[in-house]
Amino acid sequence: MNDKAKPRGTILCLVNSAAYSRSYFVELAPHLKSCGYDVRFALDSHLSDVVYADGEAIPDAWYFTDFLKQSYKYLPTDDELARHTWSSLLPDFDRFLTLEIPPPLGTNVKLKYRHIPALLARFFDNIFEAVRPAAILYEPVSNAFAIAAYRAALASGIPFCSLSPSRIPGRIELSMSGALGDDVTIGSIFGRAHAGAVSNESRALAADYISTIDTQVPDYMKINGLDQTSLTSKYLKPAKLAHFARGLRYRRHYRDDCAIAFQHGDPLALSVAFVKRAVLRRLRLNTVHRYYQRTLSDEPFLLYPLHFHPEASTSVLAGDFMDELSTIKAIAFRLPSNITLYVKEHPSAVALQPISFYRQLDAMPNVRLLAPELATKNVIRRSRGVITLTSTVGFEAAVLNKPVVTLGNIFYNYFPNVRSVRDYSGFSDAIRWALEYTPISTSDILEATAAYVEFGAPGSFDFFASLGKPQAFASVTKLIVRELDRRSQQSYHAPSP
């Protein structure tokens, strides 16, 4: 630790089976320690130890599966169970159901999923009693493990810091609310823009982004690799085979851990599910392509961008609407008869849905399925507006001064040309508002965009691509220290998940 660094408290880093998350946070830890923070770790299981550290456990870390082994004699009572709900498990079961994976605890005769929320609460209560962390550090809240940590942070009045790449290339952002209340935070910056909350530098960056939006691609879209449909290039390479071998080692030598790892269970079953999904995708690809419309007609339309599944952007931020086929039906049959709904395929999700999904879209008389390669910004400009769960397309449409209706908890809800809908009963009024929309002033769009720029900072964030790059970790560390220092000087109120 830097001798000049004043002690700042403990940061609790969360690690689960997300690819390279363990490696990333372990490499980040010395940078945080040099600024005066102690860094501790809480992990869902030992899987990441085996896959990314040759089986070596993190010293003095807390493992939920180790905690479960000690808790078998003390499973939650009925009164304890009644204080929790199933809601935190929705993201994990969305993944199981989407990938068609049997829930890992399905054959366990004693530990049941109904016990998990209460046991996770106990787990984090124990950690908080032991170290009283100053903050939790993770990516945006995305699963039951993280939701439990977020609720513990909320109860203790400490921030849940979530790292993510910005929608503006070359920038990163750190949410103090697990990305569950960023619209409030950025909206506050927007509201104070004329009082000096937004710098001239942020305004200049925002103006440049707006003027060059057609060529702007978020960093995470450049490197996610989810649009690959070739099986050989995706799976038949040394890194994937080595990953499979490490998963086999975990299954063989960590049987007790594997049996109670409620989020993933047997990693080989996950690998098989991903390969099966890729094979089915490849088989249906030609059929799905026949449903795509590759040109825009002159008819008036609203745009609905499809999401990639499973993902926290739907299961956490828009859980009530994550069945997109039902959502599309509800929208389409509330439209005026002269308006069409254009549904645009997600470039990373081509042919991932079953053929029946595309058939039903095609059968609806006022729905058109657009090919993913169509230039999204051009489609936005031609549209009467955008309806989306939480897609980045909604942010781009807001920047382009189009009316945007969101169906989830997303950061750009603060834009003055965005209306958020919480349930189906609000669809008709929101559609009417969008179709009657009059563009707002370009200065308001600039200020709203600049507020988002102000929220972030220069840098890059990716669990894998950042490894071995000191500058990437230095920029993240600088942002974490800045925001925690700023937060310590202000009152803090986080939303409930």
CSV table of C-alpha atoms in Angstrom, one decimal:
chain,number,residue,atom,x,y,z
A,1,MET,CA,0.0,0.0,0.0
A,2,ASN,CA,1.1,3.5,-0.7
A,3,ASP,CA,2.4,4.9,2.7
A,4,LYS,CA,0.8,8.2,1.9
A,5,ALA,CA,-2.7,6.8,1.3
A,6,LYS,CA,-5.1,7.5,4.1
A,7,PRO,CA,-7.1,4.4,5.3
A,8,ARG,CA,-10.5,4.6,3.6
A,9,GLY,CA,-12.3,1.4,4.7
A,10,THR,CA,-13.1,-1.9,3.1
A,11,ILE,CA,-14.4,-2.6,-0.4
A,12,LEU,CA,-16.2,-5.9,-0.7
A,13,CYS,CA,-15.8,-7.3,-4.3
A,14,LEU,CA,-18.4,-9.7,-5.5
A,15,VAL,CA,-17.3,-12.6,-7.8
A,16,ASN,CA,-19.5,-15.2,-9.4
A,17,SER,CA,-19.1,-17.5,-12.5
A,18,ALA,CA,-19.1,-14.5,-15.0
A,19,ALA,CA,-16.2,-15.0,-17.3
A,20,TYR,CA,-13.0,-13.5,-16.0
A,21,SER,CA,-14.7,-11.5,-13.2
A,22,ARG,CA,-12.5,-13.1,-10.6
A,23,SER,CA,-9.3,-12.3,-12.6
A,24,TYR,CA,-10.4,-8.7,-13.1
A,25,PHE,CA,-11.2,-7.9,-9.5
A,26,VAL,CA,-8.1,-9.7,-8.2
A,27,GLU,CA,-6.0,-7.5,-10.5
A,28,LEU,CA,-7.9,-4.4,-9.6
A,29,ALA,CA,-7.4,-5.0,-5.8
A,30,PRO,CA,-3.8,-3.7,-5.6
A,31,HIS,CA,-4.8,-0.5,-7.3
A,32,LEU,CA,-7.5,0.1,-4.7
A,33,LYS,CA,-5.2,-0.8,-1.9
A,34,SER,CA,-2.6,1.8,-3.1
A,35,CYS,CA,-5.4,4.4,-2.5
A,36,GLY,CA,-6.0,3.3,1.1
A,37,TYR,CA,-8.8,0.7,0.7
A,38,ASP,CA,-8.7,-2.7,2.1
A,39,VAL,CA,-10.2,-5.2,-0.4
A,40,ARG,CA,-12.1,-8.4,0.5
A,41,PHE,CA,-14.0,-10.8,-1.6
A,42,ALA,CA,-17.3,-12.6,-1.5
A,43,LEU,CA,-17.8,-15.5,-4.1
A,44,ASP,CA,-20.8,-17.6,-5.0
A,45,SER,CA,-18.7,-20.8,-5.2
A,46,HIS,CA,-15.3,-22.2,-5.9
A,47,LEU,CA,-15.9,-22.6,-9.7
A,48,SER,CA,-14.0,-19.4,-10.6
A,49,ASP,CA,-11.1,-20.6,-8.5
A,50,VAL,CA,-10.8,-23.7,-10.6
A,51,VAL,CA,-11.5,-22.1,-14.0
A,52,TYR,CA,-9.3,-18.9,-13.5
A,53,ALA,CA,-6.8,-19.7,-10.7
A,54,ASP,CA,-5.9,-23.4,-11.0
A,55,GLY,CA,-8.0,-24.2,-7.9
A,56,GLU,CA,-6.4,-21.6,-5.6
A,57,ALA,CA,-8.9,-19.9,-3.3
A,58,ILE,CA,-8.7,-16.2,-2.5
A,59,PRO,CA,-7.2,-15.8,1.0
A,60,ASP,CA,-9.7,-14.6,3.6
A,61,ALA,CA,-12.6,-14.6,1.2
A,62,TRP,CA,-16.1,-15.6,1.9
A,63,TYR,CA,-17.7,-18.4,-0.3
A,64,PHE,CA,-21.4,-18.9,-0.3
A,65,THR,CA,-21.1,-22.6,-1.0
A,66,ASP,CA,-18.8,-23.0,2.1
A,67,PHE,CA,-21.4,-21.1,4.1
A,68,LEU,CA,-24.1,-23.5,2.8
A,69,LYS,CA,-22.2,-26.5,4.0
A,70,GLN,CA,-22.2,-25.1,7.5
A,71,SER,CA,-25.9,-24.1,7.3
A,72,TYR,CA,-27.5,-27.5,6.5
A,73,LYS,CA,-28.4,-28.0,10.2
A,74,TYR,CA,-29.9,-24.5,10.4
A,75,LEU,CA,-32.1,-24.1,7.3
A,76,PRO,CA,-34.5,-21.1,7.4
A,77,THR,CA,-37.6,-21.4,9.6
A,78,ASP,CA,-41.0,-20.7,8.1
A,79,ASP,CA,-41.0,-17.3,9.8
A,80,GLU,CA,-37.7,-16.5,8.1
A,81,LEU,CA,-38.9,-17.7,4.8
A,82,ALA,CA,-42.0,-15.5,5.0
A,83,ARG,CA,-39.7,-12.4,5.2
A,84,HIS,CA,-38.4,-13.1,1.7
A,85,THR,CA,-39.8,-13.6,-1.8
A,86,TRP,CA,-38.9,-15.5,-4.9
A,87,SER,CA,-38.2,-12.2,-6.8
A,88,SER,CA,-34.5,-12.3,-6.4
A,89,LEU,CA,-34.3,-15.6,-8.2
A,90,LEU,CA,-36.0,-14.4,-11.3
A,91,PRO,CA,-32.8,-13.6,-13.2
A,92,ASP,CA,-31.3,-17.0,-12.5
A,93,PHE,CA,-34.4,-18.9,-13.5
A,94,ASP,CA,-34.7,-16.8,-16.6
A,95,ARG,CA,-31.3,-18.1,-17.5
A,96,PHE,CA,-32.2,-21.7,-16.7
A,97,LEU,CA,-35.4,-21.5,-18.7
A,98,THR,CA,-33.9,-19.7,-21.7
A,99,LEU,CA,-31.0,-22.0,-22.0
A,100,GLU,CA,-33.2,-25.0,-21.1
A,101,ILE,CA,-31.0,-26.1,-18.2
A,102,PRO,CA,-32.5,-28.0,-15.3
A,103,PRO,CA,-32.1,-25.9,-12.1
A,104,PRO,CA,-29.0,-27.1,-10.4
A,105,LEU,CA,-30.7,-27.8,-7.0
A,106,GLY,CA,-33.4,-29.8,-8.6
A,107,THR,CA,-32.0,-33.2,-7.3
A,108,ASN,CA,-30.9,-31.9,-3.9
A,109,VAL,CA,-33.1,-33.4,-1.3
A,110,LYS,CA,-32.5,-30.9,1.5
A,111,LEU,CA,-31.4,-27.5,0.2
A,112,LYS,CA,-34.2,-26.0,-1.9
A,113,TYR,CA,-34.4,-22.8,-3.9
A,114,ARG,CA,-37.0,-21.4,-1.5
A,115,HIS,CA,-34.2,-21.4,1.1
A,116,ILE,CA,-31.7,-19.4,-1.0
A,117,PRO,CA,-32.9,-15.8,-0.5
A,118,ALA,CA,-32.9,-16.2,3.3
A,119,LEU,CA,-29.6,-17.9,3.3
A,120,LEU,CA,-28.0,-15.3,1.1
A,121,ALA,CA,-29.3,-12.6,3.5
A,122,ARG,CA,-27.7,-14.5,6.4
A,123,PHE,CA,-24.4,-14.8,4.4
A,124,PHE,CA,-24.1,-11.1,3.8
A,125,ASP,CA,-25.3,-10.2,7.3
A,126,ASN,CA,-22.4,-12.3,8.6
A,127,ILE,CA,-19.9,-10.5,6.3
A,128,PHE,CA,-21.2,-7.1,7.2
A,129,GLU,CA,-20.8,-7.9,10.9
A,130,ALA,CA,-17.2,-9.0,10.3
A,131,VAL,CA,-15.9,-6.2,8.2
A,132,ARG,CA,-18.5,-3.4,8.0
A,133,PRO,CA,-17.6,-2.6,4.3
A,134,ALA,CA,-17.6,1.0,3.0
A,135,ALA,CA,-18.9,-0.2,-0.4
A,136,ILE,CA,-19.6,-3.2,-2.5
A,137,LEU,CA,-18.1,-3.4,-5.9
A,138,TYR,CA,-19.4,-5.5,-8.8
A,139,GLU,CA,-21.0,-5.0,-12.2
A,140,PRO,CA,-24.7,-3.9,-12.5
A,141,VAL,CA,-27.0,-6.1,-10.3
A,142,SER,CA,-27.7,-9.1,-12.4
A,143,ASN,CA,-28.5,-12.2,-10.3
A,144,ALA,CA,-29.7,-13.4,-6.9
A,145,PHE,CA,-26.3,-13.3,-5.3
A,146,ALA,CA,-25.8,-9.7,-6.3
A,147,ILE,CA,-29.4,-8.8,-5.4
A,148,ALA,CA,-28.8,-10.1,-1.8
A,149,ALA,CA,-25.6,-8.1,-1.6
A,150,TYR,CA,-27.4,-5.0,-2.8
A,151,ARG,CA,-30.2,-5.4,-0.2
A,152,ALA,CA,-27.6,-5.8,2.5
A,153,ALA,CA,-25.8,-2.6,1.3
A,154,LEU,CA,-29.1,-0.8,1.2
A,155,ALA,CA,-29.9,-1.8,4.8
A,156,SER,CA,-26.5,-0.6,5.9
A,157,GLY,CA,-26.6,2.6,4.0
A,158,ILE,CA,-23.5,1.9,1.9
A,159,PRO,CA,-23.3,2.2,-1.9
A,160,PHE,CA,-23.4,-0.8,-4.3
A,161,CYS,CA,-20.8,0.3,-6.8
A,162,SER,CA,-21.3,-1.2,-10.3
A,163,LEU,CA,-18.8,-0.8,-13.1
A,164,SER,CA,-19.9,-0.8,-16.7
A,165,PRO,CA,-18.8,0.6,-20.0
A,166,SER,CA,-20.7,3.7,-21.1
A,167,ARG,CA,-23.0,3.8,-24.1
A,168,ILE,CA,-20.6,6.5,-25.3
A,169,PRO,CA,-17.4,4.9,-26.7
A,170,GLY,CA,-14.2,5.4,-24.7
A,171,ARG,CA,-15.9,6.0,-21.4
A,172,ILE,CA,-16.9,4.1,-18.3
A,173,GLU,CA,-19.4,4.6,-15.5
A,174,LEU,CA,-19.7,3.7,-11.9
A,175,SER,CA,-23.2,3.6,-10.5
A,176,MET,CA,-23.7,4.0,-6.7
A,177,SER,CA,-27.0,2.1,-6.9
A,178,GLY,CA,-26.1,-1.1,-8.8
A,179,ALA,CA,-27.5,0.6,-11.9
A,180,LEU,CA,-31.0,0.5,-10.4
A,181,GLY,CA,-31.4,4.2,-9.9
A,182,ASP,CA,-29.1,5.9,-12.4
A,183,ASP,CA,-32.0,7.8,-14.0
A,184,VAL,CA,-32.4,9.6,-10.7
A,185,THR,CA,-28.7,10.3,-10.3
A,186,ILE,CA,-28.2,11.6,-13.9
A,187,GLY,CA,-31.5,13.3,-13.8
A,188,SER,CA,-30.3,15.3,-10.8
A,189,ILE,CA,-27.2,16.3,-12.8
A,190,PHE,CA,-29.4,17.3,-15.7
A,191,GLY,CA,-31.6,19.4,-13.4
A,192,ARG,CA,-28.6,21.2,-12.1
A,193,ALA,CA,-26.9,21.6,-15.5
A,194,HIS,CA,-27.3,25.4,-15.6
A,195,ALA,CA,-26.0,25.7,-12.0
A,196,GLY,CA,-22.6,24.3,-13.0
A,197,ALA,CA,-23.3,20.5,-12.6
A,198,VAL,CA,-22.2,19.9,-16.2
A,199,SER,CA,-18.8,21.0,-17.3
A,200,ASN,CA,-18.0,22.6,-20.7
A,201,GLU,CA,-15.9,19.6,-21.5
A,202,SER,CA,-18.9,17.3,-21.0
A,203,ARG,CA,-21.0,19.6,-23.2
A,204,ALA,CA,-18.3,19.5,-25.9
A,205,LEU,CA,-18.1,15.7,-25.8
A,206,ALA,CA,-21.9,15.5,-25.9
A,207,ALA,CA,-22.1,17.8,-28.9
A,208,ASP,CA,-19.5,15.7,-30.7
A,209,TYR,CA,-21.4,12.5,-29.9
A,210,ILE,CA,-24.7,13.9,-31.2
A,211,SER,CA,-23.1,15.2,-34.4
A,212,THR,CA,-21.3,11.8,-35.1
A,213,ILE,CA,-23.9,9.4,-33.7
A,214,ASP,CA,-24.2,7.5,-36.9
A,215,THR,CA,-20.6,6.2,-36.5
A,216,GLN,CA,-20.7,5.7,-32.7
A,217,VAL,CA,-20.8,2.1,-31.4
A,218,PRO,CA,-20.7,1.4,-27.7
A,219,ASP,CA,-17.5,-0.4,-26.6
A,220,TYR,CA,-19.3,-3.4,-25.3
A,221,MET,CA,-20.9,-4.0,-28.7
A,222,LYS,CA,-17.5,-4.1,-30.4
A,223,ILE,CA,-16.1,-7.0,-28.4
A,224,ASN,CA,-19.0,-9.1,-27.1
A,225,GLY,CA,-18.7,-11.7,-29.9
A,226,LEU,CA,-22.4,-12.7,-29.5
A,227,ASP,CA,-23.1,-12.3,-33.2
A,228,GLN,CA,-20.9,-15.2,-34.1
A,229,THR,CA,-22.9,-18.1,-35.7
A,230,SER,CA,-20.0,-20.2,-36.8
A,231,LEU,CA,-19.6,-23.2,-34.5
A,232,THR,CA,-16.0,-24.0,-35.3
A,233,SER,CA,-14.7,-20.4,-34.8
A,234,LYS,CA,-16.6,-20.1,-31.6
A,235,TYR,CA,-16.0,-23.4,-29.9
A,236,LEU,CA,-13.3,-25.4,-31.6
A,237,LYS,CA,-10.3,-23.3,-30.3
A,238,PRO,CA,-7.8,-24.0,-27.6
A,239,ALA,CA,-9.1,-21.5,-25.0
A,240,LYS,CA,-12.6,-23.0,-25.2
A,241,LEU,CA,-11.3,-26.6,-24.9
A,242,ALA,CA,-9.1,-25.6,-21.9
A,243,HIS,CA,-12.2,-24.0,-20.3
A,244,PHE,CA,-14.1,-27.2,-20.8
A,245,ALA,CA,-11.3,-29.2,-19.2
A,246,ARG,CA,-11.3,-26.9,-16.2
A,247,GLY,CA,-15.0,-27.3,-15.8
A,248,LEU,CA,-14.5,-31.1,-15.9
A,249,ARG,CA,-12.0,-30.8,-13.1
A,250,TYR,CA,-14.4,-28.8,-11.0
A,251,ARG,CA,-17.1,-31.4,-11.5
A,252,ARG,CA,-14.8,-34.2,-10.5
A,253,HIS,CA,-12.8,-32.7,-7.6
A,254,TYR,CA,-15.3,-30.2,-6.2
A,255,ARG,CA,-18.4,-32.4,-6.1
A,256,ASP,CA,-19.7,-31.0,-2.8
A,257,ASP,CA,-19.3,-27.5,-4.1
A,258,CYS,CA,-20.9,-28.3,-7.4
A,259,ALA,CA,-23.9,-29.9,-5.8
A,260,ILE,CA,-25.0,-26.8,-4.0
A,261,ALA,CA,-23.8,-24.1,-6.4
A,262,PHE,CA,-27.3,-22.8,-7.0
A,263,GLN,CA,-26.5,-20.4,-9.9
A,264,HIS,CA,-24.6,-22.8,-12.2
A,265,GLY,CA,-24.3,-26.3,-10.8
A,266,ASP,CA,-22.4,-28.6,-13.2
A,267,PRO,CA,-20.4,-26.3,-15.5
A,268,LEU,CA,-20.3,-29.0,-18.2
A,269,ALA,CA,-24.1,-28.9,-18.3
A,270,LEU,CA,-23.9,-25.2,-19.0
A,271,SER,CA,-21.3,-25.7,-21.7
A,272,VAL,CA,-23.5,-28.4,-23.4
A,273,ALA,CA,-26.5,-26.0,-23.2
A,274,PHE,CA,-24.5,-23.2,-24.9
A,275,VAL,CA,-23.3,-25.5,-27.6
A,276,LYS,CA,-26.8,-26.9,-28.1
A,277,ARG,CA,-28.1,-23.4,-28.4
A,278,ALA,CA,-25.5,-22.5,-30.9
A,279,VAL,CA,-26.3,-25.6,-33.0
A,280,LEU,CA,-30.0,-24.9,-33.0
A,281,ARG,CA,-29.3,-21.3,-33.9
A,282,ARG,CA,-27.2,-22.4,-36.9
A,283,LEU,CA,-29.9,-24.8,-38.0
A,284,ARG,CA,-32.7,-22.3,-38.0
A,285,LEU,CA,-30.6,-19.4,-39.4
A,286,ASN,CA,-31.7,-19.7,-43.1
A,287,THR,CA,-35.4,-20.1,-42.1
A,288,VAL,CA,-35.3,-17.0,-39.8
A,289,HIS,CA,-33.6,-14.9,-42.5
A,290,ARG,CA,-36.7,-15.4,-44.7
A,291,TYR,CA,-38.8,-13.5,-42.2
A,292,TYR,CA,-36.6,-10.4,-42.2
A,293,GLN,CA,-37.7,-7.2,-44.0
A,294,ARG,CA,-34.6,-5.5,-45.5
A,295,THR,CA,-36.1,-2.3,-46.7
A,296,LEU,CA,-38.3,0.4,-45.1
A,297,SER,CA,-41.6,1.3,-46.7
A,298,ASP,CA,-43.3,4.7,-46.5
A,299,GLU,CA,-45.9,3.6,-43.9
A,300,PRO,CA,-45.8,5.4,-40.5
A,301,PHE,CA,-44.3,3.1,-37.8
A,302,LEU,CA,-43.1,2.9,-34.3
A,303,LEU,CA,-39.8,1.0,-33.7
A,304,TYR,CA,-39.4,-1.8,-31.1
A,305,PRO,CA,-35.8,-3.2,-30.7
A,306,LEU,CA,-35.5,-6.8,-29.5
A,307,HIS,CA,-33.2,-7.7,-26.7
A,308,PHE,CA,-30.6,-10.4,-26.2
A,309,HIS,CA,-31.7,-13.1,-23.7
A,310,PRO,CA,-31.0,-14.0,-20.9
A,311,GLU,CA,-29.7,-10.7,-19.6
A,312,ALA,CA,-30.1,-8.4,-16.6
A,313,SER,CA,-31.3,-5.6,-18.9
A,314,THR,CA,-34.6,-7.6,-19.1
A,315,SER,CA,-34.8,-9.9,-16.1
A,316,VAL,CA,-33.6,-7.3,-13.5
A,317,LEU,CA,-34.5,-4.0,-15.1
A,318,ALA,CA,-37.7,-5.0,-16.9
A,319,GLY,CA,-38.8,-8.2,-15.4
A,320,ASP,CA,-42.5,-7.7,-16.0
A,321,PHE,CA,-42.0,-7.3,-19.7
A,322,MET,CA,-39.2,-9.8,-20.4
A,323,ASP,CA,-41.6,-12.1,-22.4
A,324,GLU,CA,-41.1,-10.0,-25.4
A,325,LEU,CA,-43.6,-11.8,-27.6
A,326,SER,CA,-46.4,-11.0,-25.2
A,327,THR,CA,-45.1,-7.4,-24.9
A,328,ILE,CA,-45.1,-7.0,-28.7
A,329,LYS,CA,-48.6,-8.3,-28.9
A,330,ALA,CA,-49.8,-5.9,-26.2
A,331,ILE,CA,-48.2,-3.0,-28.0
A,332,ALA,CA,-49.2,-4.0,-31.6
A,333,PHE,CA,-52.9,-4.3,-30.8
A,334,ARG,CA,-53.1,-1.0,-29.1
A,335,LEU,CA,-51.8,0.9,-32.1
A,336,PRO,CA,-54.0,3.0,-34.3
A,337,SER,CA,-54.9,1.2,-37.5
A,338,ASN,CA,-52.7,3.4,-39.6
A,339,ILE,CA,-49.5,2.6,-37.6
A,340,THR,CA,-47.3,-0.4,-38.0
A,341,LEU,CA,-44.9,-1.8,-35.4
A,342,TYR,CA,-41.4,-2.4,-36.8
A,343,VAL,CA,-39.6,-5.0,-34.6
A,344,LYS,CA,-35.8,-4.9,-35.2
A,345,GLU,CA,-33.7,-8.0,-34.5
A,346,HIS,CA,-30.9,-7.6,-32.0
A,347,PRO,CA,-27.6,-8.1,-33.9
A,348,SER,CA,-26.3,-10.4,-31.2
A,349,ALA,CA,-29.4,-12.5,-31.0
A,350,VAL,CA,-30.1,-13.5,-34.6
A,351,ALA,CA,-32.0,-16.8,-34.7
A,352,LEU,CA,-31.7,-17.4,-31.0
A,353,GLN,CA,-35.5,-17.5,-30.6
A,354,PRO,CA,-37.5,-20.6,-31.7
A,355,ILE,CA,-39.0,-20.5,-35.1
A,356,SER,CA,-42.5,-20.2,-33.6
A,357,PHE,CA,-41.4,-16.8,-32.2
A,358,TYR,CA,-40.7,-15.5,-35.7
A,359,ARG,CA,-43.8,-17.1,-37.2
A,360,GLN,CA,-46.0,-15.4,-34.7
A,361,LEU,CA,-44.4,-12.0,-35.4
A,362,ASP,CA,-44.9,-12.6,-39.1
A,363,ALA,CA,-48.6,-13.6,-38.5
A,364,MET,CA,-49.5,-10.3,-36.9
A,365,PRO,CA,-50.9,-7.9,-39.5
A,366,ASN,CA,-49.3,-4.7,-38.3
A,367,VAL,CA,-45.9,-6.1,-37.3
A,368,ARG,CA,-42.8,-6.2,-39.5
A,369,LEU,CA,-39.5,-7.9,-38.5
A,370,LEU,CA,-36.5,-5.9,-39.6
A,371,ALA,CA,-33.2,-7.4,-40.5
A,372,PRO,CA,-30.4,-6.7,-37.9
A,373,GLU,CA,-28.0,-5.3,-40.5
A,374,LEU,CA,-30.3,-2.3,-41.3
A,375,ALA,CA,-28.7,0.9,-40.0
A,376,THR,CA,-30.5,1.5,-36.7
A,377,LYS,CA,-30.1,5.2,-36.6
A,378,ASN,CA,-31.7,5.6,-40.0
A,379,VAL,CA,-34.6,3.4,-38.9
A,380,ILE,CA,-34.9,5.6,-35.8
A,381,ARG,CA,-35.0,8.8,-37.9
A,382,ARG,CA,-37.7,7.3,-40.2
A,383,SER,CA,-39.8,6.2,-37.2
A,384,ARG,CA,-42.5,8.1,-35.3
A,385,GLY,CA,-40.8,7.0,-32.1
A,386,VAL,CA,-39.3,4.0,-30.2
A,387,ILE,CA,-40.9,1.7,-27.6
A,388,THR,CA,-38.3,-0.4,-25.8
A,389,LEU,CA,-37.6,-2.3,-22.6
A,390,THR,CA,-34.2,-0.9,-21.8
A,391,SER,CA,-32.3,-1.0,-25.1
A,392,THR,CA,-29.4,1.3,-26.0
A,393,VAL,CA,-31.6,2.1,-29.1
A,394,GLY,CA,-33.9,4.0,-26.8
A,395,PHE,CA,-31.0,6.2,-25.7
A,396,GLU,CA,-29.9,6.8,-29.2
A,397,ALA,CA,-33.5,7.7,-30.2
A,398,ALA,CA,-33.7,10.1,-27.3
A,399,VAL,CA,-30.5,11.8,-28.4
A,400,LEU,CA,-32.0,12.0,-31.9
A,401,ASN,CA,-35.0,13.9,-30.4
A,402,LYS,CA,-37.5,11.1,-31.0
A,403,PRO,CA,-40.2,10.2,-28.4
A,404,VAL,CA,-39.2,7.1,-26.4
A,405,VAL,CA,-41.4,4.9,-24.3
A,406,THR,CA,-39.4,2.7,-21.9
A,407,LEU,CA,-40.8,-0.4,-20.1
A,408,GLY,CA,-38.0,-0.7,-17.6
A,409,ASN,CA,-35.7,0.9,-15.1
A,410,ILE,CA,-33.1,2.4,-17.4
A,411,PHE,CA,-30.6,5.3,-17.0
A,412,TYR,CA,-32.0,7.5,-19.7
A,413,ASN,CA,-35.5,7.7,-18.3
A,414,TYR,CA,-34.6,11.3,-17.2
A,415,PHE,CA,-34.5,12.6,-20.8
A,416,PRO,CA,-37.4,15.1,-21.3
A,417,ASN,CA,-38.5,13.2,-24.4
A,418,VAL,CA,-38.7,9.8,-22.6
A,419,ARG,CA,-41.8,8.4,-20.9
A,420,SER,CA,-41.6,5.3,-18.7
A,421,VAL,CA,-44.5,2.8,-18.5
A,422,ARG,CA,-44.7,0.4,-15.6
A,423,ASP,CA,-47.5,-1.9,-16.7
A,424,TYR,CA,-49.8,-2.7,-19.7
A,425,SER,CA,-52.4,-0.2,-18.6
A,426,GLY,CA,-50.1,2.6,-19.5
A,427,PHE,CA,-49.5,1.5,-23.1
A,428,SER,CA,-52.4,3.4,-24.8
A,429,ASP,CA,-51.6,6.8,-23.3
A,430,ALA,CA,-47.9,6.4,-23.9
A,431,ILE,CA,-48.5,5.4,-27.6
A,432,ARG,CA,-50.8,8.4,-28.0
A,433,TRP,CA,-48.1,10.7,-26.5
A,434,ALA,CA,-45.4,9.3,-28.8
A,435,LEU,CA,-47.6,9.8,-31.9
A,436,GLU,CA,-48.5,13.4,-31.0
A,437,TYR,CA,-44.9,14.3,-30.0
A,438,THR,CA,-43.4,17.6,-31.0
A,439,PRO,CA,-39.6,17.7,-31.0
A,440,ILE,CA,-38.1,19.5,-28.0
A,441,SER,CA,-35.3,22.1,-28.2
A,442,THR,CA,-31.9,20.9,-29.3
A,443,SER,CA,-30.4,22.7,-26.3
A,444,ASP,CA,-32.4,20.4,-24.0
A,445,ILE,CA,-31.2,17.3,-25.9
A,446,LEU,CA,-27.6,18.6,-25.6
A,447,GLU,CA,-27.9,19.3,-21.8
A,448,ALA,CA,-29.5,15.9,-21.2
A,449,THR,CA,-26.7,14.1,-23.2
A,450,ALA,CA,-24.1,16.2,-21.4
A,451,ALA,CA,-25.5,15.1,-18.0
A,452,TYR,CA,-24.9,11.5,-19.1
A,453,VAL,CA,-21.3,12.3,-20.2
A,454,GLU,CA,-20.7,14.0,-16.8
A,455,PHE,CA,-21.9,10.9,-15.0
A,456,GLY,CA,-19.1,8.8,-16.5
A,457,ALA,CA,-15.3,9.2,-17.1
A,458,PRO,CA,-12.7,8.4,-19.7
A,459,GLY,CA,-11.6,4.8,-19.6
A,460,SER,CA,-12.4,1.2,-20.6
A,461,PHE,CA,-14.0,-1.7,-18.7
A,462,ASP,CA,-14.2,-5.3,-19.8
A,463,PHE,CA,-13.5,-8.3,-17.5
A,464,PHE,CA,-11.2,-9.9,-20.1
A,465,ALA,CA,-10.0,-7.1,-22.4
A,466,SER,CA,-8.8,-5.0,-19.4
A,467,LEU,CA,-6.5,-7.7,-18.0
A,468,GLY,CA,-2.8,-6.9,-18.1
A,469,LYS,CA,-3.5,-3.2,-19.0
A,470,PRO,CA,-2.5,-1.0,-16.0
A,471,GLN,CA,-4.0,2.1,-17.6
A,472,ALA,CA,-7.5,0.5,-17.8
A,473,PHE,CA,-7.2,-0.3,-14.0
A,474,ALA,CA,-5.8,3.1,-13.2
A,475,SER,CA,-8.8,4.9,-14.8
A,476,VAL,CA,-11.3,2.6,-13.1
A,477,THR,CA,-9.5,3.1,-9.7
A,478,LYS,CA,-9.6,6.9,-10.2
A,479,LEU,CA,-13.3,6.8,-10.9
A,480,ILE,CA,-14.1,4.6,-7.9
A,481,VAL,CA,-12.1,6.9,-5.5
A,482,ARG,CA,-13.7,10.0,-7.0
A,483,GLU,CA,-17.2,8.7,-6.7
A,484,LEU,CA,-16.8,7.3,-3.2
A,485,ASP,CA,-15.2,10.5,-2.0
A,486,ARG,CA,-18.1,12.5,-3.5
A,487,ARG,CA,-20.6,10.1,-2.0
A,488,SER,CA,-19.1,10.5,1.5
A,489,GLN,CA,-19.8,14.2,1.2
A,490,GLN,CA,-23.4,13.8,0.2
A,491,SER,CA,-26.5,12.2,1.6
A,492,TYR,CA,-27.2,8.8,-0.1
A,493,HIS,CA,-30.5,7.2,-1.0
A,494,ALA,CA,-30.7,4.1,-3.1
A,495,PRO,CA,-33.8,2.6,-4.6
A,496,SER,CA,-35.2,-0.8,-3.7
A,497,PRO,CA,-34.6,-3.6,-6.3
